[in-house]
């Protein structure tokens, strides 16, 4: 494993920050100064500022994110983060992003390889959202969401859309997307004239929240991890 990946797995820093520690000469491998291209195995002794570090076990957590919590590592406005909410000793980080006001399923892990693949458009991991939108979308608007909507960056990929409920003044839509662009659901719905009032992600990559209350989390089962590895071609 590359030294920066080893340090990330040890919970010392992100890979990029690890590169800075290595370049600053603060990392030693078997007593020698570590280099950016140093490769380490489990028998090697790695020290940062003279303190021995070792990789942590891989952890996979599904959180029911409440509103008002951010998915970035730190928030300039001091709002709580998903990482603080989970409070794991392993350095788990969120896979992808949800807006601060979006609730629902978010995966956190320290398995960088899996996280990278889950976030990669190539694997088209399904994300299921329930969006309460303004008004009552007509057939044409639903078809546009399904077939592709022109956004500033590009046309959206085909999506599965279901109308779950119509109420006076609002409609609950279920959108299954296989891509994950910034504010995608909000931008898609606004583009067809039905701005989102509330957004919830009910499923991520086949993982369901079940009866997890907002703010609660659970570890994935080994079976769930195996499925994620399979759908991303790691097994
Ligand atoms: N799309 C959005 O607009 N916001 C989210 O948080 C997730 C998907």
Tab-separated table of C-alpha atoms and ligand atoms in Angstrom:
chain	number	residue	atom	x	y	z
A	1	UNK	CA	0.000	0.000	0.000
A	2	UNK	CA	1.274	3.518	-0.787
A	3	UNK	CA	2.417	5.416	2.290
A	4	UNK	CA	-0.271	8.101	1.939
A	5	UNK	CA	-3.002	5.422	1.738
A	6	UNK	CA	-1.523	3.688	4.800
A	7	UNK	CA	-1.631	6.957	6.775
A	8	UNK	CA	-5.219	7.568	5.662
A	9	UNK	CA	-6.204	4.047	6.768
A	10	UNK	CA	-4.446	4.715	10.066
A	11	UNK	CA	-6.749	7.696	10.577
A	12	UNK	CA	-3.847	10.142	10.599
A	13	UNK	CA	-4.986	12.357	7.743
A	14	UNK	CA	-6.565	12.355	4.302
A	15	UNK	CA	-4.288	11.153	1.499
A	16	UNK	CA	-3.587	14.716	0.423
A	17	UNK	CA	-2.718	15.812	3.967
A	18	UNK	CA	-0.628	12.659	4.314
A	19	UNK	CA	1.411	13.711	1.276
A	20	UNK	CA	2.123	17.006	3.036
A	21	UNK	CA	3.270	15.192	6.197
A	22	UNK	CA	5.514	12.955	4.089
A	23	UNK	CA	6.978	15.896	2.147
A	24	UNK	CA	7.619	17.722	5.424
A	25	UNK	CA	9.749	14.758	6.584
A	26	UNK	CA	7.465	13.956	9.533
A	27	UNK	CA	6.923	10.316	8.538
A	28	UNK	CA	9.463	7.525	9.059
A	29	UNK	CA	9.212	3.965	7.783
A	30	UNK	CA	11.425	1.456	9.603
A	31	UNK	CA	13.448	4.396	10.838
A	32	UNK	CA	14.029	5.897	7.367
A	33	UNK	CA	12.436	9.081	6.109
A	34	UNK	CA	9.298	8.128	4.114
A	35	UNK	CA	8.970	9.295	0.519
A	36	UNK	CA	5.848	10.011	-1.560
A	37	UNK	CA	6.455	6.791	-3.493
A	38	UNK	CA	7.251	4.603	-0.462
A	39	UNK	CA	5.219	1.394	-0.398
A	40	UNK	CA	4.510	-0.179	3.007
A	41	UNK	CA	3.378	-3.634	4.121
A	42	UNK	CA	1.815	-4.674	7.425
A	43	UNK	CA	5.184	-5.695	8.957
A	44	UNK	CA	6.664	-2.198	8.442
A	45	UNK	CA	6.948	0.226	11.343
A	46	UNK	CA	5.486	3.611	10.441
A	47	UNK	CA	5.884	6.644	12.702
A	48	UNK	CA	4.505	10.157	12.445
A	49	UNK	CA	6.388	12.711	14.547
A	50	UNK	CA	7.926	9.759	16.387
A	51	UNK	CA	4.573	8.104	17.231
A	52	UNK	CA	3.810	4.663	15.835
A	53	UNK	CA	0.645	4.434	13.737
A	54	UNK	CA	-1.184	1.429	12.276
A	55	UNK	CA	-4.108	0.945	9.874
A	56	UNK	CA	-7.573	0.736	11.378
A	57	UNK	CA	-10.098	-1.933	10.564
A	58	UNK	CA	-12.430	-1.089	7.715
A	59	UNK	CA	-15.696	0.404	8.933
A	60	UNK	CA	-18.970	0.921	7.037
A	61	UNK	CA	-21.758	2.957	8.580
A	62	UNK	CA	-25.200	3.923	7.294
A	63	UNK	CA	-26.474	7.147	8.842
A	64	UNK	CA	-29.957	8.614	8.723
A	65	UNK	CA	-28.843	12.205	8.243
A	66	UNK	CA	-31.108	14.766	9.879
A	67	UNK	CA	-31.669	18.225	8.417
A	68	UNK	CA	-29.161	20.899	9.456
A	69	UNK	CA	-26.171	18.555	9.483
A	70	UNK	CA	-23.495	19.007	6.813
A	71	UNK	CA	-21.615	16.321	4.901
A	72	UNK	CA	-18.350	18.267	4.652
A	73	UNK	CA	-15.525	17.525	7.093
A	74	UNK	CA	-15.814	20.933	8.738
A	75	UNK	CA	-18.362	23.716	8.418
A	76	UNK	CA	-17.380	27.400	8.435
A	77	UNK	CA	-20.806	28.173	9.971
A	78	UNK	CA	-20.229	25.742	12.842
A	79	UNK	CA	-23.063	23.369	11.945
A	80	UNK	CA	-22.678	19.753	13.071
A	81	UNK	CA	-21.170	17.330	10.570
A	82	UNK	CA	-22.130	13.752	9.737
A	83	UNK	CA	-18.688	12.635	10.931
A	84	UNK	CA	-19.279	14.153	14.391
A	85	UNK	CA	-22.722	12.572	14.539
A	86	UNK	CA	-21.322	9.120	13.907
A	87	UNK	CA	-18.368	9.650	16.267
A	88	UNK	CA	-16.497	6.506	15.214
A	89	UNK	CA	-12.890	5.940	16.309
A	90	UNK	CA	-12.106	4.974	12.692
A	91	UNK	CA	-11.687	7.905	10.355
A	92	UNK	CA	-14.865	7.310	8.344
A	93	UNK	CA	-15.885	9.924	5.782
A	94	UNK	CA	-19.129	10.363	3.832
A	95	UNK	CA	-19.423	8.895	0.352
A	96	UNK	CA	-20.754	11.742	-1.764
A	97	UNK	CA	-22.774	14.646	-0.458
A	98	UNK	CA	-26.243	15.556	0.663
A	99	UNK	CA	-27.300	19.183	1.051
A	100	UNK	CA	-27.588	20.450	4.624
A	101	UNK	CA	-31.389	20.507	4.389
A	102	UNK	CA	-31.642	17.036	2.788
A	103	UNK	CA	-32.398	14.126	5.100
A	104	UNK	CA	-31.809	10.427	4.642
A	105	UNK	CA	-29.369	7.687	3.822
A	106	UNK	CA	-25.667	8.444	3.723
A	107	UNK	CA	-22.830	5.954	3.848
A	108	UNK	CA	-19.614	6.681	5.748
A	109	UNK	CA	-16.527	4.535	5.444
A	110	UNK	CA	-12.744	4.503	5.643
A	111	UNK	CA	-12.597	2.074	2.697
A	112	UNK	CA	-11.243	4.532	0.156
A	113	UNK	CA	-11.282	2.141	-2.777
A	114	UNK	CA	-14.937	1.237	-2.322
A	115	UNK	CA	-15.899	4.873	-1.672
A	116	UNK	CA	-14.169	5.977	-4.851
A	117	UNK	CA	-16.018	3.389	-6.925
A	118	UNK	CA	-19.396	4.083	-5.340
A	119	UNK	CA	-19.031	7.756	-6.216
A	120	UNK	CA	-17.798	7.053	-9.762
A	121	UNK	CA	-20.449	7.584	-12.495
A	122	UNK	CA	-19.197	4.456	-14.286
A	123	UNK	CA	-20.885	2.190	-11.728
A	124	UNK	CA	-24.206	4.088	-11.847
A	125	UNK	CA	-25.002	3.301	-8.226
A	126	UNK	CA	-28.748	3.933	-7.667
A	127	UNK	CA	-29.823	6.707	-5.321
A	128	UNK	CA	-33.505	6.930	-4.468
A	129	UNK	CA	-34.957	10.284	-3.408
A	130	UNK	CA	-38.372	11.348	-2.222
A	131	UNK	CA	-38.944	14.949	-3.231
A	132	UNK	CA	-41.908	16.987	-2.170
A	133	UNK	CA	-42.275	19.482	-4.989
A	134	UNK	CA	-44.447	22.506	-5.489
A	135	UNK	CA	-47.540	22.128	-7.621
A	136	UNK	CA	-48.777	19.165	-9.575
A	137	UNK	CA	-46.356	18.066	-12.337
A	138	UNK	CA	-48.087	17.146	-15.588
A	139	UNK	CA	-47.253	14.127	-17.700
A	140	UNK	CA	-44.795	16.147	-19.797
A	141	UNK	CA	-42.840	17.314	-16.737
A	142	UNK	CA	-42.620	13.766	-15.363
A	143	UNK	CA	-41.502	12.490	-18.782
A	144	UNK	CA	-38.809	15.177	-18.952
A	145	UNK	CA	-37.478	14.183	-15.525
A	146	UNK	CA	-37.465	10.569	-16.681
A	147	UNK	CA	-35.798	11.123	-20.049
A	148	UNK	CA	-33.355	13.909	-19.235
A	149	UNK	CA	-33.470	17.552	-18.225
A	150	UNK	CA	-31.126	20.190	-19.568
A	151	UNK	CA	-29.121	21.671	-16.668
A	152	UNK	CA	-26.268	24.223	-16.919
A	153	UNK	CA	-23.624	21.477	-16.992
A	154	UNK	CA	-25.316	18.797	-19.174
A	155	UNK	CA	-28.494	16.853	-19.794
A	156	UNK	CA	-29.325	14.473	-16.951
A	157	UNK	CA	-29.165	10.718	-17.521
A	158	UNK	CA	-32.388	8.684	-17.719
A	159	UNK	CA	-34.027	8.291	-14.306
A	160	UNK	CA	-36.920	6.314	-12.871
A	161	UNK	CA	-39.684	8.614	-11.695
A	162	UNK	CA	-42.835	7.718	-9.781
A	163	UNK	CA	-45.575	9.982	-8.538
A	164	UNK	CA	-46.187	8.769	-4.994
A	165	UNK	CA	-48.863	11.217	-3.871
A	166	UNK	CA	-50.622	14.351	-5.044
A	167	UNK	CA	-51.885	16.866	-2.496
A	168	UNK	CA	-53.363	20.329	-2.805
A	169	UNK	CA	-50.361	22.474	-3.764
A	170	UNK	CA	-47.662	19.814	-3.665
A	171	UNK	CA	-46.656	16.404	-4.994
A	172	UNK	CA	-44.424	13.683	-3.637
A	173	UNK	CA	-42.144	12.261	-6.325
A	174	UNK	CA	-39.760	9.340	-6.105
A	175	UNK	CA	-36.666	9.759	-8.265
A	176	UNK	CA	-34.094	7.026	-8.792
A	177	UNK	CA	-30.903	8.529	-10.189
A	178	UNK	CA	-27.774	6.779	-11.368
A	179	UNK	CA	-25.573	9.858	-11.251
A	180	UNK	CA	-24.854	12.381	-8.537
A	181	UNK	CA	-24.348	15.956	-9.612
A	182	UNK	CA	-24.442	18.874	-7.223
A	183	UNK	CA	-28.013	19.754	-6.125
A	184	UNK	CA	-29.172	17.468	-8.910
A	185	UNK	CA	-32.692	16.702	-7.717
A	186	UNK	CA	-33.391	20.321	-6.798
A	187	UNK	CA	-32.059	21.542	-10.130
A	188	UNK	CA	-34.008	18.927	-12.120
A	189	UNK	CA	-37.296	19.654	-10.407
A	190	UNK	CA	-36.812	23.426	-10.649
A	191	UNK	CA	-35.986	23.049	-14.362
A	192	UNK	CA	-39.413	21.497	-15.023
A	193	UNK	CA	-41.148	24.204	-12.991
A	194	UNK	CA	-41.652	22.355	-9.701
A	195	UNK	CA	-39.154	23.500	-7.056
A	196	UNK	CA	-38.345	21.101	-4.235
A	197	UNK	CA	-39.738	21.905	-0.796
A	198	UNK	CA	-38.304	18.906	1.014
A	199	UNK	CA	-35.845	16.248	-0.016
A	200	UNK	CA	-35.157	12.869	1.535
A	201	UNK	CA	-32.908	10.045	0.307
A	202	UNK	CA	-34.651	6.796	1.140
A	203	UNK	CA	-32.058	4.414	-0.348
A	204	UNK	CA	-28.441	4.509	-1.384
A	205	UNK	CA	-26.860	1.732	-3.453
A	206	UNK	CA	-29.627	-0.616	-2.334
A	207	UNK	CA	-29.089	0.194	1.359
A	208	UNK	CA	-32.315	0.945	3.185
A	209	UNK	CA	-32.774	3.021	6.316
A	210	UNK	CA	-35.413	0.653	7.727
A	211	UNK	CA	-36.441	1.934	11.142
A	212	UNK	CA	-33.296	4.040	11.734
A	213	UNK	CA	-34.482	7.327	13.237
A	214	UNK	CA	-32.933	10.626	12.054
A	215	UNK	CA	-29.513	11.040	13.701
A	216	UNK	CA	-29.079	7.291	14.248
A	217	UNK	CA	-26.685	5.014	12.402
A	218	UNK	CA	-25.850	1.365	12.089
A	219	UNK	CA	-22.963	-0.723	10.821
A	220	UNK	CA	-23.506	-2.472	7.521
A	221	UNK	CA	-23.778	-6.236	7.696
A	222	UNK	CA	-21.002	-8.265	6.031
A	223	UNK	CA	-23.601	-9.271	3.422
A	224	UNK	CA	-24.334	-5.619	2.595
A	225	UNK	CA	-20.625	-4.836	2.269
A	226	UNK	CA	-20.216	-7.829	-0.040
A	227	UNK	CA	-23.046	-6.545	-2.270
A	228	UNK	CA	-21.439	-3.100	-2.487
A	229	UNK	CA	-18.135	-4.699	-3.415
A	230	UNK	CA	-19.824	-6.815	-6.063
A	231	UNK	CA	-21.767	-3.961	-7.703
A	232	UNK	CA	-18.588	-1.906	-7.922
A	233	UNK	CA	-16.570	-4.746	-9.444
A	234	UNK	CA	-14.317	-5.247	-6.403
A	235	UNK	CA	-15.349	-8.888	-6.046
B	1	LIG	N1	-29.946	16.393	-5.029
B	1	LIG	C1	-30.093	17.575	-4.392
B	1	LIG	O1	-30.561	18.527	-4.974
B	1	LIG	N2	-29.692	17.648	-3.115
B	1	LIG	C2	-29.200	16.615	-2.430
B	1	LIG	O2	-28.876	16.742	-1.245
B	1	LIG	C3	-29.059	15.385	-3.095
B	1	LIG	C4	-29.441	15.296	-4.391
